[in-house]
Amino acid sequence: MGAEGNYQPSIVITADVLVKELGLSPTAISQIINGKGRYSEATRKRVLDRVRELGYTPHAGARAARLKRFETFALFNAAPFWQGIPHPGIYEGCMEGCADVGYRLILESVTDKGMPGLRDRSNLLGQRVCDGLLMNYHMQPPDDLRRLVNACGIPVVWLNVQLSENSLYPDDEGATSTLAQALIAKGRRRIAYVDTSPHHDYQTPDGLRGAHYSVSMRMESLRTCLEQAGLPLVRLTPGLKDFDERMAAARAFLKKPDRPDGLICYNEQDAQIIVLAAAELGLTLGKDLGVAQYSEHPDILKRPIATALIPFRDMAKAAITDLVAAVASGERSLPSRAIPYTFALESTL
Amino acid sequence: MGAEGNYQPSIVITADVLVKELGLSPTAISQIINGKGRYSEATRKRVLDRVRELGYTPHAGARAARLKRFETFALFNAAPFWQGIPHPGIYEGCMEGCADVGYRLILESVTDKGMPGLRDRSNLLGQRVCDGLLMNYHMQPPDDLRRLVNACGIPVVWLNVQLSENSLYPDDEGATSTLAQALIAKGRRRIAYVDTSPHHDYQTPDGLRGAHYSVSMRMESLRTCLEQAGLPLVRLTPGLKDFDERMAAARAFLKKPDRPDGLICYNEQDAQIIVLAAAELGLTLGKDLGVAQYSEHPDILKRPIATALIPFRDMAKAAITDLVAAVASGERSLPSRAIPYTFALESTL
DNA sequence: TTGTATGCGTTATCAC
DNA sequence: GTGATAACGCATACAA
């Protein structure tokens, strides 16, 4: 309780306070704080000690004006209306990355409904607030959005989407290959792909239609892997609306005489359905059935589900590194690249 | 594909560009952009049109220096190491709130491991980067953190925690009461509280021990409600480690002759366990059993689970409103208050 | 209705 | 080793 009502007097600590108090010039204060110039150890210590005592921080605005650098990146989250929760790893990676390089992170979020007229509402899409842009769009961005962003004049990295340049995305192809190889190595021969979500018909307000690249890439990569191994690709009926419908389909799928013995699931919900159906039918995970999913995290209930861990965090940190380089070099075009997955519980396949 | 390589020439658009181009004074430009002064409609339109065409945004730093206001708040996320995912509603609410009032939102995240020496690493805890602080700490904050924050000199709102001032938190007492009344109204007489999580023994690196206030408040509120109705409080064994252990406990719980007919679950995972066990035992939700949970979202699989929707979003938006008021008034002490819950699928109880 | 002058708090350049 | 000075881009008071 001793922590309350303990407010600092409303004196604002500027460099000027230090100047007067320590009898040094503004130059000296500034240089010592920023580790420049050649000053005696004594002076240096005197300044830095007082800075810490007073809790002095340079005024970010004044600094930005002078340096022509905001030391700030902006994460622009253009979420579709059906996706309330952005990927935590992206946030965390951006924050970690920024913290590592001493940058601040500004956040902005816009739904598709808010896309038209975006330029007028967002001041982040100008070049006067931050030094670089992290675009977190949920699917192939519309051309006009790309143009808008390119026209900003500051470096941009698109996250979680495949573009011809300036984009970073999880290596779904590699992850799928790893999972498929693991299943095959375990002797699985009826390998199925499970994606029952209805959300792939998502349509934006401006009539654009599409889905995240992973929707097709995961399945097509699996198809290719299985073909090379001379195995068929089995599929659970896609596009089911509700839980009961999905459960029924999963039960029927796993009850068939030629039921799959390995399943790769598009996401946690699909894996969930499979695991529940398997439990009902008395099938043991890791023995009768090898189940894999793509997910940001291992199964929260710690069930034996192999997980391809989507490298959102690494991706975001890589993006920050790229942006810092771009700010320094002035280069505005960076090659796109895939970020490798890691894996959990592969042994349960 | 026409969207690529379409970069703006590296001319930076300052107010000066507009001044020269339009033959007006800096004052006129500034005032018209900020909706001040009295200018002819023609002049006004000429300026605003050109501003939009050029995509001009005032330099945030220069503006901050001049206005002595950053038009920015900072969301400080002090997450414990076991909680990778911050509450999405808090982020969204902060962003929405900021967007509504024309403020930017800066994000900073620190784990408990990083708490010592925080002051030296974070420049957000000074008064030179933003106008107000949103503190998202996971439990009762340690005194030294509160002191540190109070000493910043900028207004602060603590989120999701109960303090004697400057805090906003979900009204768990009210929510619990609503759920309990609903169960009782449906004729439920054996009402149970389910909280099997082991995480409540969480201990911070500095030896502080505690849990989120909701851990005790939800149960105690329920106890009170039931006492008033002359009903007993039944509990499922708490502190279970893994899925199998929890499932076994839930099965036994629901198999007893005097099994509960109404259950209030601390979170989605507890509800999940109950629902799975109920399915195994052939108990129908909404008929044999009324199941309620506290959660940010309704059940993702759309099962009949009544949900007390944690008002993180509303809470965060309220925090922004409070901060704006505090910035304007200079007041640094705001009364704490509870934010009401909303509910989904109450009819299934 | 418009223009001039000034200051916000920094940091870089250059001179001592 | 240290200090004087200018400049960053904007917004306001005041003068015209």
XYZ file of C-alpha atoms (C1' of nucleotides) in Angstrom:
730
model
C 0.000 0.000 0.000
C 2.964 2.272 0.323
C 3.032 2.601 -3.411
C 0.149 4.985 -3.742
C -0.101 8.720 -4.043
C 3.613 8.862 -4.536
C 3.688 11.075 -7.548
C 6.713 12.827 -8.911
C 6.571 16.613 -8.735
C 5.505 17.773 -12.154
C 8.968 18.963 -13.109
C 9.901 17.676 -16.510
C 13.497 16.575 -16.716
C 15.044 17.948 -19.879
C 18.669 17.932 -20.890
C 18.652 21.556 -19.810
C 18.131 20.527 -16.199
C 21.285 18.459 -16.409
C 23.145 21.283 -18.103
C 22.381 23.707 -15.305
C 22.850 21.237 -12.519
C 26.132 19.814 -13.709
C 27.583 22.981 -15.214
C 28.294 21.335 -18.555
C 27.284 22.279 -22.061
C 24.293 20.688 -23.849
C 26.778 19.140 -26.255
C 28.625 17.368 -23.489
C 25.424 16.027 -21.955
C 24.126 14.793 -25.257
C 27.378 13.211 -26.364
C 27.991 11.453 -23.095
C 24.474 10.069 -23.002
C 24.844 8.792 -26.525
C 28.326 7.406 -25.949
C 30.082 9.781 -28.300
C 32.917 12.277 -28.012
C 35.933 11.970 -25.738
C 35.304 12.939 -22.160
C 37.068 12.107 -18.910
C 35.814 9.117 -17.004
C 34.939 11.386 -14.105
C 32.738 13.689 -16.167
C 31.155 10.782 -17.918
C 30.269 9.061 -14.671
C 28.989 12.249 -13.113
C 26.577 12.746 -15.994
C 25.404 9.170 -16.328
C 24.813 8.804 -12.603
C 22.669 11.900 -12.495
C 20.788 10.796 -15.592
C 19.835 7.564 -13.902
C 18.893 9.262 -10.657
C 16.617 11.710 -12.396
C 15.270 9.126 -14.796
C 16.083 11.367 -17.712
C 15.051 10.239 -21.168
C 15.597 12.401 -24.242
C 12.372 13.764 -25.703
C 11.565 11.260 -28.443
C 10.004 13.915 -30.641
C 12.870 16.337 -30.507
C 15.255 13.486 -31.106
C 13.307 12.289 -34.106
C 13.213 15.777 -35.548
C 16.929 16.181 -35.232
C 18.035 12.675 -36.235
C 15.550 12.333 -39.049
C 14.830 8.953 -37.615
C 11.961 7.925 -35.394
C 13.570 4.807 -34.016
C 10.123 3.354 -34.340
C 8.506 0.734 -36.535
C 4.805 0.270 -37.057
C 2.995 -3.028 -37.139
C -0.025 -2.680 -39.330
C -2.569 -5.336 -38.656
C -5.174 -5.599 -41.385
C -7.460 -8.241 -39.976
C -10.468 -9.706 -41.739
C -13.684 -9.354 -39.774
C -13.816 -13.047 -38.929
C -10.440 -13.122 -37.301
C -10.589 -11.473 -33.931
C -7.273 -12.723 -32.714
C -4.076 -11.822 -34.513
C -1.213 -14.284 -34.182
C 0.457 -13.686 -30.824
C 3.831 -14.799 -32.165
C 3.824 -11.964 -34.640
C 3.292 -9.413 -31.901
C 5.819 -10.971 -29.629
C 8.420 -11.344 -32.354
C 7.989 -7.733 -33.396
C 8.295 -6.539 -29.837
C 11.307 -8.651 -29.090
C 12.954 -7.658 -32.321
C 12.314 -3.990 -31.692
C 13.539 -4.204 -28.118
C 16.726 -5.851 -29.369
C 17.543 -2.999 -31.711
C 16.306 -0.220 -29.437
C 13.290 0.633 -31.520
C 9.784 1.344 -30.370
C 6.796 -0.453 -31.871
C 3.585 1.275 -32.869
C 0.504 -0.775 -33.453
C -2.354 -0.166 -35.801
C -5.257 -2.405 -36.602
C -7.819 -2.141 -39.333
C -10.529 -4.477 -40.482
C -11.339 -5.002 -44.115
C -14.392 -2.880 -43.668
C -12.060 -0.034 -42.825
C -9.741 -0.534 -45.774
C -11.384 1.921 -48.142
C -10.282 5.395 -47.226
C -7.508 3.925 -45.136
C -4.983 6.448 -46.350
C -7.004 9.271 -44.920
C -7.450 7.730 -41.523
C -4.061 6.270 -40.817
C -1.130 8.513 -40.236
C 1.157 5.525 -40.119
C 1.017 5.199 -43.867
C 2.961 8.404 -44.178
C 6.668 8.805 -43.764
C 6.408 11.062 -40.745
C 5.731 8.760 -37.828
C 7.940 5.714 -38.148
C 10.942 4.403 -40.044
C 9.436 1.219 -41.409
C 6.264 -0.754 -41.798
C 5.394 -4.307 -40.876
C 2.308 -5.336 -42.788
C 0.307 -8.174 -41.326
C -2.345 -8.834 -43.908
C -4.315 -12.055 -43.754
C -4.051 -13.030 -47.378
C -2.765 -11.831 -50.732
C -3.067 -8.059 -50.347
C -5.047 -6.158 -52.967
C -2.971 -4.219 -55.470
C -4.144 -0.831 -54.323
C -3.049 -1.570 -50.780
C 0.374 -2.588 -52.018
C 0.644 0.550 -54.062
C -0.446 2.668 -51.131
C 2.189 1.087 -48.944
C 4.938 1.241 -51.546
C 4.216 4.905 -52.015
C 5.042 5.591 -48.372
C 8.726 5.847 -49.147
C 9.682 3.872 -46.041
C 10.762 0.229 -46.078
C 8.047 -2.386 -45.773
C 7.997 -6.051 -44.889
C 4.857 -8.061 -45.523
C 4.346 -10.800 -42.994
C 2.819 -14.217 -43.476
C 2.144 -13.812 -47.174
C 4.007 -14.753 -50.332
C 4.864 -11.855 -52.572
C 7.554 -11.417 -55.185
C 9.504 -9.152 -52.851
C 9.478 -7.715 -49.342
C 7.663 -10.641 -47.789
C 8.432 -13.238 -45.142
C 6.322 -16.324 -44.639
C 6.447 -19.637 -42.781
C 7.944 -22.458 -44.812
C 4.802 -24.531 -45.142
C 6.274 -26.527 -47.956
C 9.238 -27.627 -45.854
C 7.086 -28.288 -42.809
C 4.681 -30.452 -44.772
C 7.552 -32.384 -46.238
C 9.023 -32.984 -42.782
C 5.712 -34.221 -41.398
C 5.057 -36.445 -44.394
C 8.528 -37.974 -44.269
C 8.140 -38.641 -40.554
C 4.802 -40.370 -41.072
C 6.193 -42.467 -43.914
C 9.264 -43.368 -41.878
C 6.950 -44.646 -39.160
C 5.376 -46.983 -41.658
C 2.175 -45.007 -42.230
C 0.732 -45.769 -45.647
C -2.741 -44.234 -45.671
C -1.955 -40.603 -45.073
C -4.805 -38.122 -44.990
C -5.111 -34.371 -45.193
C -7.743 -32.842 -42.940
C -9.101 -29.378 -43.518
C -12.759 -28.987 -42.724
C -12.851 -25.225 -42.290
C -15.455 -23.239 -44.154
C -13.503 -20.000 -43.892
C -11.641 -20.482 -47.127
C -14.419 -18.942 -49.054
C -13.724 -15.697 -47.337
C -14.579 -12.726 -49.472
C -13.445 -9.177 -48.846
C -15.861 -6.271 -49.032
C -14.277 -5.100 -52.261
C -15.128 -8.389 -53.919
C -11.672 -9.864 -53.684
C -11.815 -13.546 -52.982
C -9.143 -15.725 -51.614
C -7.579 -17.578 -48.782
C -4.287 -17.664 -46.981
C -1.581 -19.235 -49.124
C -1.145 -22.032 -46.606
C -4.607 -23.392 -47.419
C -3.492 -24.630 -50.800
C 0.218 -24.930 -50.160
C -0.059 -27.382 -47.296
C -2.259 -29.716 -49.242
C -0.378 -29.445 -52.500
C 2.962 -29.981 -50.785
C 1.559 -33.078 -49.132
C 0.215 -34.324 -52.446
C 3.645 -33.935 -54.010
C 5.418 -35.708 -51.143
C 3.014 -38.625 -51.231
C 3.201 -38.922 -54.992
C 6.959 -39.196 -54.803
C 6.557 -41.983 -52.266
C 3.975 -43.685 -54.437
C 1.224 -43.147 -51.877
C -2.295 -41.815 -52.372
C -3.594 -38.603 -50.834
C -6.711 -39.246 -48.784
C -8.976 -36.375 -47.773
C -11.647 -35.753 -45.206
C -14.636 -33.945 -46.718
C -13.857 -30.241 -46.627
C -16.123 -27.262 -46.016
C -18.144 -28.502 -43.047
C -19.994 -25.884 -41.073
C -20.461 -26.913 -37.483
C -19.033 -29.141 -34.821
C -21.580 -31.954 -35.115
C -21.203 -32.149 -38.871
C -17.441 -32.297 -38.560
C -17.501 -34.889 -35.827
C -19.820 -37.081 -37.866
C -17.546 -36.831 -40.878
C -14.480 -37.611 -38.784
C -16.132 -40.636 -37.202
C -17.128 -42.022 -40.558
C -13.665 -41.301 -41.924
C -11.902 -43.200 -39.146
C -14.393 -46.061 -39.133
C -13.831 -47.081 -42.730
C -12.022 -50.402 -43.281
C -9.308 -48.561 -45.215
C -9.164 -45.777 -42.631
C -6.138 -43.496 -42.622
C -3.304 -44.273 -40.237
C -1.666 -40.878 -40.501
C -3.376 -37.482 -40.558
C -2.075 -34.028 -41.209
C -4.514 -31.391 -39.988
C -4.689 -27.832 -41.236
C -5.128 -26.406 -37.756
C -5.848 -27.159 -34.115
C -9.572 -27.341 -34.647
C -9.252 -29.984 -37.299
C -6.851 -31.936 -35.106
C -9.257 -31.565 -32.235
C -12.064 -33.173 -34.227
C -9.836 -36.057 -35.253
C -8.589 -36.640 -31.730
C -12.097 -36.644 -30.290
C -13.358 -39.045 -32.949
C -10.331 -41.297 -32.431
C -11.011 -41.411 -28.689
C -14.623 -42.386 -29.306
C -13.552 -45.190 -31.622
C -10.901 -46.465 -29.235
C -8.013 -45.602 -31.540
C -4.771 -44.765 -29.755
C -2.785 -41.763 -30.883
C 0.797 -42.597 -31.722
C -0.075 -46.253 -32.267
C -3.165 -46.726 -34.390
C -2.977 -43.214 -35.631
C -0.292 -40.609 -36.184
C -1.832 -37.152 -35.928
C -0.055 -33.949 -36.902
C -1.198 -30.357 -36.922
C 0.136 -26.963 -37.872
C -0.148 -24.654 -34.921
C 1.540 -21.825 -33.167
C 1.743 -23.902 -29.991
C 1.851 -27.556 -28.955
C -1.497 -28.958 -27.868
C -2.546 -27.101 -24.770
C -3.903 -30.258 -23.166
C -0.615 -32.007 -23.865
C -2.108 -34.796 -25.914
C 0.190 -36.725 -28.263
C -0.304 -34.606 -31.354
C 2.768 -33.878 -33.442
C 2.909 -30.171 -34.114
C 4.587 -28.173 -36.813
C 5.199 -24.973 -34.891
C 4.457 -22.013 -37.116
C 7.498 -19.747 -36.856
C 5.623 -16.476 -36.476
C 7.974 -15.245 -33.830
C 11.105 -15.934 -35.854
C 9.460 -14.460 -38.890
C 8.661 -11.229 -37.120
C 12.133 -10.962 -35.642
C 13.629 -11.508 -39.076
C 11.386 -8.772 -40.388
C 12.737 -6.318 -37.849
C 16.295 -7.213 -38.787
C 15.457 -6.665 -42.434
C 13.843 -3.323 -41.707
C 16.800 -2.089 -39.726
C 19.079 -3.005 -42.611
C 16.776 -1.271 -45.057
C 16.658 1.879 -42.955
C 20.441 1.959 -42.883
C 21.001 1.166 -46.545
C 18.101 3.028 -48.092
C 17.299 -0.100 -50.075
C 13.581 -0.549 -50.541
C 13.400 -3.912 -52.243
C 14.202 -6.996 -50.220
C 13.993 -10.572 -51.449
C 11.095 -12.580 -50.047
C 11.966 -15.689 -48.106
C 10.502 -18.612 -46.208
C 11.121 -19.036 -42.479
C 11.712 -22.613 -41.291
C 9.322 -24.355 -38.927
C 10.284 -26.165 -35.752
C 8.517 -29.276 -34.501
C 7.108 -30.722 -31.296
C 6.214 -34.320 -30.450
C 7.275 -35.681 -33.840
C 7.866 -39.010 -32.125
C 4.110 -39.476 -31.666
C 3.450 -39.785 -35.379
C 1.542 -7.645 -60.194
C 1.407 -4.037 -61.216
C 1.905 -3.117 -57.613
C 5.618 -3.719 -57.514
C 8.587 -1.462 -57.934
C 6.274 1.473 -57.778
C 8.147 3.504 -55.241
C 7.571 7.132 -54.519
C 10.481 9.402 -55.397
C 12.381 9.964 -52.182
C 11.097 13.492 -51.738
C 9.871 14.040 -48.235
C 6.696 16.054 -48.095
C 6.985 18.709 -45.415
C 4.660 21.587 -44.733
C 7.253 23.696 -46.521
C 6.509 21.937 -49.784
C 2.895 22.996 -49.470
C 3.909 26.527 -48.549
C 5.993 26.947 -51.698
C 3.605 25.146 -53.964
C 0.466 26.913 -52.857
C 2.030 30.287 -52.183
C 0.611 30.434 -48.683
C 2.226 31.010 -45.330
C 3.229 28.201 -42.969
C 0.608 29.531 -40.572
C -2.154 29.157 -43.084
C -1.110 25.636 -43.963
C -0.874 24.587 -40.363
C -4.117 26.185 -39.288
C -6.108 24.857 -42.179
C -4.802 21.355 -41.637
C -5.663 21.523 -37.973
C -9.025 23.108 -38.583
C -8.228 26.423 -36.956
C -8.292 30.054 -38.010
C -10.738 31.618 -40.439
C -9.923 31.090 -44.084
C -11.994 31.209 -47.241
C -13.577 27.977 -48.360
C -11.566 28.169 -51.563
C -8.202 28.421 -49.789
C -9.169 25.736 -47.361
C -10.158 23.326 -50.103
C -7.074 24.095 -52.154
C -4.859 23.192 -49.205
C -6.718 20.095 -48.067
C -6.931 18.685 -51.577
C -3.232 19.043 -52.088
C -2.524 17.554 -48.686
C -4.477 14.444 -49.632
C -2.860 14.200 -53.053
C 0.611 14.410 -51.645
C -0.215 12.237 -48.667
C 1.187 14.837 -46.344
C 1.333 14.039 -42.639
C 2.876 16.406 -40.117
C 6.140 15.128 -38.679
C 5.031 13.447 -35.461
C 8.239 14.375 -33.666
C 8.187 18.017 -34.519
C 4.530 18.158 -33.616
C 5.177 16.506 -30.269
C 8.002 18.908 -29.522
C 5.864 21.888 -30.258
C 2.576 20.722 -28.711
C 4.176 19.161 -25.666
C 1.949 16.224 -26.362
C 2.857 13.005 -28.092
C -0.655 11.988 -29.018
C 0.521 8.526 -28.121
C -0.200 6.063 -25.345
C 1.908 3.087 -24.428
C 0.604 -0.346 -23.563
C 3.022 -1.970 -21.217
C 2.610 -5.701 -21.173
C 4.360 -7.322 -18.239
C 3.757 -10.973 -18.920
C 4.730 -13.832 -16.644
C 6.909 -16.413 -18.338
C 4.141 -18.986 -18.464
C 1.762 -16.782 -20.339
C 2.847 -16.490 -23.933
C -0.384 -15.016 -25.183
C -1.656 -11.706 -23.890
C -5.397 -11.179 -24.019
C -6.326 -10.161 -27.542
C -9.240 -8.073 -26.342
C -6.891 -5.828 -24.430
C -4.858 -5.129 -27.533
C -7.866 -4.630 -29.684
C -9.602 -2.406 -27.191
C -6.518 -0.259 -26.798
C -6.121 0.058 -30.533
C -9.746 0.862 -31.136
C -9.789 3.335 -28.297
C -6.666 5.052 -29.541
C -7.928 5.158 -33.103
C -11.135 6.761 -31.863
C -9.326 9.613 -30.180
C -6.596 10.004 -32.810
C -3.820 8.670 -30.644
C -1.101 6.243 -31.583
C -0.399 3.149 -29.524
C 3.075 2.010 -28.598
C 3.617 -1.496 -27.376
C 6.147 -2.784 -24.951
C 6.416 -6.236 -23.487
C 8.547 -7.479 -20.653
C 8.643 -10.799 -18.886
C 9.093 -11.065 -15.152
C 12.650 -12.098 -15.737
C 13.213 -8.694 -17.264
C 11.554 -6.739 -14.478
C 14.663 -5.964 -12.445
C 16.481 -3.091 -14.066
C 13.399 -2.304 -16.076
C 13.756 1.401 -15.588
C 17.098 1.408 -17.342
C 15.926 -0.555 -20.332
C 12.554 0.916 -21.046
C 12.259 4.431 -22.320
C 8.502 4.243 -22.076
C 8.663 4.632 -18.336
C 9.852 8.183 -18.787
C 7.690 11.134 -19.614
C 9.302 11.776 -22.949
C 7.751 9.271 -25.319
C 4.043 9.085 -24.643
C 1.255 10.874 -22.807
C -0.042 8.002 -20.753
C 0.575 4.444 -19.727
C -1.614 1.366 -19.879
C -0.210 -1.250 -17.547
C -1.176 -4.812 -18.271
C 0.304 -6.752 -15.407
C -0.839 -10.292 -14.782
C -1.454 -10.008 -11.071
C -1.106 -7.658 -8.135
C 1.876 -5.572 -9.196
C 4.832 -5.379 -6.809
C 5.153 -2.133 -4.906
C 8.364 -1.078 -6.565
C 6.792 -1.394 -9.984
C 3.887 0.766 -8.878
C 6.266 3.340 -7.484
C 8.307 3.317 -10.657
C 5.222 3.887 -12.731
C 3.767 6.533 -10.445
C 7.037 8.404 -10.611
C 6.717 8.765 -14.372
C 4.564 11.839 -13.985
C 2.183 10.725 -16.732
C -1.255 9.255 -16.121
C -1.490 5.507 -15.695
C -4.282 2.995 -15.867
C -3.693 -0.534 -14.595
C -5.652 -3.104 -16.522
C -7.195 -6.317 -15.280
C -6.127 -5.880 -11.685
C -7.780 -4.479 -8.581
C -5.967 -1.579 -6.992
C -7.167 1.201 -4.750
C -6.935 3.665 -7.629
C -6.135 3.892 -11.338
C -7.277 0.394 -12.158
C -9.970 -1.158 -14.332
C -10.971 -4.790 -14.072
C -13.694 -7.141 -15.284
C -16.633 -7.404 -12.910
C -16.107 -11.025 -11.934
C -18.331 -10.654 -8.937
C -21.267 -9.511 -11.054
C -20.635 -12.124 -13.719
C -20.514 -14.907 -11.201
C -23.712 -13.706 -9.645
C -25.430 -13.617 -13.043
C -24.322 -17.146 -13.881
C -25.307 -18.478 -10.489
C -28.752 -16.852 -10.636
C -29.304 -18.254 -14.107
C -28.400 -21.764 -12.982
C -30.626 -21.513 -9.951
C -33.493 -20.159 -12.034
C -33.175 -23.212 -14.262
C -33.679 -25.402 -11.223
C -30.060 -26.463 -10.774
C -29.420 -27.364 -7.156
C -25.990 -29.025 -7.112
C -23.813 -26.259 -8.450
C -20.094 -26.867 -8.736
C -17.060 -24.685 -9.208
C -14.380 -26.125 -11.474
C -10.838 -24.849 -11.435
C -8.221 -27.511 -11.988
C -5.350 -25.290 -13.113
C -2.008 -25.671 -11.403
C -0.823 -22.212 -12.426
C -2.134 -20.476 -9.369
C 1.011 -21.256 -7.500
C 2.853 -18.986 -9.827
C 5.841 -17.361 -8.193
C 7.694 -14.365 -9.526
C 11.479 -14.285 -9.634
C 11.549 -11.770 -6.823
C 9.779 -14.207 -4.548
C 6.399 -12.582 -4.814
C 3.676 -15.152 -4.853
C 0.171 -14.770 -6.017
C -2.473 -15.291 -8.592
C -4.850 -13.198 -10.604
C -7.613 -11.755 -8.461
C -10.223 -13.661 -10.453
C -8.919 -16.967 -9.106
C -10.292 -16.289 -5.662
C -12.998 -13.799 -6.561
C -14.904 -16.085 -8.900
C -15.052 -18.850 -6.361
C -15.811 -16.651 -3.384
C -18.538 -14.796 -5.243
C -20.096 -18.113 -6.164
C -19.865 -19.289 -2.591
C -21.687 -16.177 -1.427
C -24.412 -16.502 -4.055
C -25.036 -20.120 -3.223
C -25.057 -19.474 0.497
C -27.732 -16.850 0.027
C -29.791 -19.390 -1.888
C -29.184 -21.998 0.774
C -27.229 -24.194 -1.607
C -23.891 -25.925 -1.050
C -20.741 -25.143 -3.048
C -19.377 -28.276 -4.655
C -15.807 -28.356 -5.999
C -13.820 -30.475 -8.387
C -10.380 -31.310 -7.002
C -8.094 -28.392 -7.853
C -4.428 -28.348 -8.816
C -4.302 -31.208 -11.327
C -1.302 -31.328 -13.594
C -2.090 -32.992 -16.887
C -4.944 -33.835 -19.161
C -5.363 -37.456 -18.112
C -5.426 -36.589 -14.441
C -8.019 -33.916 -15.039
C -10.169 -36.107 -17.216
C -10.128 -38.867 -14.611
C -11.164 -36.410 -11.915
C -13.933 -34.989 -14.076
C -15.270 -38.445 -14.931
C -15.374 -39.440 -11.274
C -16.978 -36.115 -10.401
C -19.792 -36.512 -12.905
C -20.323 -40.198 -12.184
C -21.137 -39.736 -8.513
C -24.778 -40.353 -7.528
C -24.979 -36.808 -6.198
C -23.229 -35.399 -9.257
C -23.489 -31.675 -9.936
C -26.124 -30.472 -12.394
C -24.605 -27.063 -12.885
C -20.930 -26.205 -13.312
C -19.108 -22.915 -13.437
C -15.649 -23.337 -14.923
C -12.740 -20.981 -14.343
C -11.690 -21.065 -17.973
C -12.095 -22.766 -21.353
C -9.768 -25.580 -20.467
C -11.731 -26.512 -17.397
C -14.958 -26.333 -19.374
C -13.362 -28.464 -22.064
C -12.578 -31.212 -19.587
C -16.097 -31.164 -18.222
C -17.660 -31.255 -21.670
C -15.487 -34.164 -22.778
C -16.254 -36.128 -19.624
C -19.964 -35.377 -19.967
C -19.929 -36.656 -23.542
C -18.248 -39.862 -22.447
C -20.872 -40.393 -19.762
C -23.750 -39.637 -22.098
C -24.794 -36.493 -20.251
C -26.427 -33.870 -22.441
C -25.371 -30.263 -22.052
C -28.255 -27.945 -21.386
C -30.393 -30.794 -20.115
C -28.566 -33.028 -17.664
C -25.927 -30.437 -17.099
C -25.654 -26.660 -17.287
C -22.074 -25.698 -18.041
C -20.745 -22.151 -17.838
C -17.293 -20.749 -18.386
C -15.515 -17.433 -18.192
C -13.831 -16.752 -21.492
C -12.971 -14.032 -23.884
C -14.936 -15.778 -26.620
C -17.836 -18.187 -26.971
C -16.818 -21.805 -27.473
C -14.996 -22.003 -30.775
C -16.650 -25.311 -31.627
C -20.047 -23.786 -30.913
C -20.997 -26.300 -28.257
C -23.745 -25.349 -25.784
C -21.553 -23.804 -23.126
C -22.817 -20.644 -21.481
C -20.051 -18.078 -21.519
C -19.410 -15.042 -19.391
C -17.569 -12.915 -21.930
C -14.669 -11.205 -20.228
C -14.963 -7.525 -21.161
C -11.309 -6.956 -21.969
C -12.136 -4.903 -24.996
C -14.531 -2.609 -23.155
C -12.078 -2.346 -20.307
C -9.281 -1.234 -22.569
C -11.468 1.260 -24.375
C -12.565 2.695 -21.053
C -8.925 2.983 -20.064
C -8.171 5.075 -23.128
C -11.095 7.352 -22.364
C -9.827 7.769 -18.816
C -6.315 8.519 -20.015
C -7.474 11.147 -22.446
C -9.395 12.825 -19.663
C -6.385 12.641 -17.370
C -4.107 14.141 -20.001
C -6.509 17.024 -20.446
C -7.165 17.651 -16.774
C -3.752 16.913 -15.311
C -5.432 14.722 -12.726
C -3.285 11.733 -11.837
C -5.564 9.784 -9.550
C -8.586 8.069 -11.034
C -11.047 5.890 -9.153
C -10.791 2.165 -9.874
C -13.870 0.505 -11.280
C -15.278 -2.803 -12.460
C -16.317 -3.302 -16.088
C -19.495 -5.336 -16.647
C -19.461 -8.675 -18.444
C -21.702 -9.691 -21.301
C -22.999 -13.217 -21.794
C -23.454 -15.784 -24.530
C -25.642 -18.878 -24.641
C -27.096 -18.303 -21.177
C -30.130 -20.280 -22.285
C -28.082 -23.484 -22.308
C -27.562 -23.488 -18.571
C -7.548 36.784 -43.826
C -2.471 36.272 -43.935
C 2.589 36.735 -42.703
C 6.723 37.054 -39.309
C 9.153 35.678 -35.599
C 9.960 32.606 -32.032
C 10.528 28.411 -29.427
C 9.968 23.297 -28.582
C 14.436 19.818 -26.975
C 17.523 17.593 -29.260
C 22.142 16.411 -31.806
C 25.865 17.351 -35.333
C 29.415 20.291 -36.918
C 33.097 22.736 -36.007
C 35.989 25.702 -33.469
C 38.729 26.240 -29.360
C 38.057 17.604 -23.457
C 34.718 20.987 -23.982
C 31.486 24.617 -25.706
C 28.927 27.720 -29.174
C 25.863 27.501 -32.836
C 22.721 25.930 -36.216
C 19.081 23.126 -37.748
C 15.257 19.584 -37.525
C 9.657 20.728 -38.825
C 5.938 22.398 -36.766
C 2.444 25.560 -34.306
C 1.431 29.699 -31.953
C 1.332 34.702 -30.467
C 1.223 38.737 -32.413
C 1.564 42.047 -35.953
C -0.291 43.657 -40.314
